[in-house]
C-alpha atoms as one frame of an Amber mdcrd trajectory, in Angstrom:
protein
   9.991  16.973   0.854  10.552  14.179  -1.551   6.751  15.415  -3.754   8.740
  18.119  -3.206  11.479  16.651  -5.657   9.318  14.219  -7.112   7.328  17.719
  -8.569  10.448  19.363  -9.785  12.346  16.330 -11.236   8.895  15.421 -13.743
  10.063  17.116 -16.546  13.349  15.334 -16.756  12.177  11.858 -16.595   8.794
  13.331 -19.120   9.036  11.535 -22.356  12.607   9.686 -21.395  13.608   6.049
 -21.259  14.638   6.017 -18.136  11.929   6.614 -14.901  12.242   8.170 -11.580
  11.802   5.270  -9.078  12.658   6.054  -5.905  13.392   9.093  -3.805  15.051
   7.984  -0.170  16.582  11.007   2.369  18.463  10.560   4.787  20.247  12.271
   7.895  19.153  15.677   9.214  18.921  19.389   9.311  22.134  20.134   7.195
  23.538  16.568   6.587  20.778  14.860   4.843  21.272  13.114   1.950  19.144
  12.441  -1.299  19.248   9.580  -2.682  17.678  10.006  -6.394  16.649   5.817
  -7.400  16.049   5.853 -11.584  15.994   2.754 -14.129  15.101   1.670 -17.388
  13.692  -0.935 -19.503  16.935  -1.163 -21.109  19.852  -1.108 -19.321  21.481
   2.812 -17.876  25.140   3.325 -18.229  27.653   5.106 -16.490  27.580   7.290
 -18.839  24.081   8.310 -19.198  23.556   8.267 -15.353  26.122  10.915 -14.851
  24.616  12.888 -17.473  21.341  11.937 -15.504  22.826  13.241 -12.820  24.171
  17.041 -13.734  20.757  17.705 -14.943  19.071  16.432 -11.314  21.424  18.993
  -9.215  20.988  21.763 -12.785  17.332  21.626 -12.017  17.167  20.959  -8.009
  19.848  23.834  -8.235  17.649  26.306  -9.352  15.081  25.396  -7.532  16.975
  26.165  -3.911  15.775  22.771  -2.875  18.979  21.673  -3.133  20.114  24.140
  -0.815  18.895  21.612   2.264  21.049  18.649   1.169  24.284  17.863   2.134
  24.732  15.433  -0.976  22.546  14.780  -4.011  22.922  11.347  -5.195  22.168
   9.557  -8.877  22.420   6.010  -9.040  20.280   2.546 -10.604  18.151   0.823
  -7.767  20.950  -1.850  -7.821  20.385  -5.746  -7.129  20.339  -5.475  -3.738
  16.612  -3.249  -3.849  13.723  -4.789  -4.293  11.509  -4.487  -7.681   9.021
  -1.737  -7.602   7.618  -2.030 -10.884   6.847  -4.549 -13.096   8.981  -2.862
 -16.823  12.083  -3.545 -14.278  11.613  -6.592 -15.223  11.984  -7.354 -19.375
  15.531  -6.904 -19.235  16.095  -9.308 -16.708  14.568 -12.211 -18.392  16.522
 -15.203 -18.187  18.351 -14.590 -14.621  17.529 -15.893 -11.155  15.281 -14.528
  -9.176  14.701 -14.362  -5.300  10.952 -13.426  -4.318   8.098 -14.696  -1.668
   4.551 -15.474  -2.495   2.556 -17.792  -0.567   4.851 -17.145   2.575   7.417
 -19.372   0.852  10.756 -18.199  -0.387  11.249 -18.792  -3.480  14.595 -19.053
  -6.994  13.004 -19.696  -9.743  14.768 -18.486 -13.986  12.272 -15.285 -15.307
  11.255 -17.136 -18.090   8.636 -14.627 -19.726   6.923 -11.275 -18.871   3.497
  -9.932 -19.724   3.552  -6.341 -19.709  -0.173  -6.169 -20.139  -1.112  -8.260
 -17.182   1.453  -7.985 -15.136   1.944 -11.714 -14.676   5.735 -13.231 -14.927
   6.350 -16.955 -15.412   9.290 -18.220 -13.944  10.974 -22.421 -13.513  11.105
 -22.934  -9.870  13.098 -26.263  -8.822  10.929 -27.855  -7.593  13.090 -30.542
  -5.885  16.332 -31.740  -7.758  15.149 -33.459 -10.566  11.894 -31.215 -10.874
  11.806 -28.047 -12.599   8.258 -26.389 -12.795   6.271 -23.402 -14.724   5.703
 -20.584 -11.683   3.194 -18.216 -12.851   2.021 -15.185 -10.510   1.727 -11.591
 -10.980   4.021  -8.892 -10.181   1.367  -7.768  -7.325   1.437 -11.105  -5.462
   4.994 -11.542  -5.050   7.340  -9.485  -2.408  10.967  -8.330  -2.258  11.977
  -9.846  -5.659  15.052  -9.423  -6.125  18.316 -10.518  -8.470  20.143 -13.786
  -7.253  23.260 -12.954  -8.127  25.960 -15.766  -8.595  28.514 -15.310  -5.247
């Protein structure tokens, strides 16, 4: 079902500033909910999400796939969800991220994102007084999320 929805929505996202990140289907039979996550290289505001949601629902309505769901929800992935694509990080330069690498958990300020090589540069606290540069390719990191300030 997820692949079918992905194919149906392909035209909505083609050539746009936003991209389909993930589709999560929850529940069973008539209680199914489709969660459709979209993101952009720039921030997406509520008006844009609302517009995207309308387009998604219109397209799914016309294909009758929406009849299989109690609800279809369109949203951005949120800070608690790990990044799936390197390009998503560009707008987070300067923020503190948490991630796993080399069987350790790190927190570091994202300094640079090279989209060509998918290399990321962080400033990581080695000790209370020592900050070190930490370079890794996006694919070498796991559970890469924004560290919320609270």
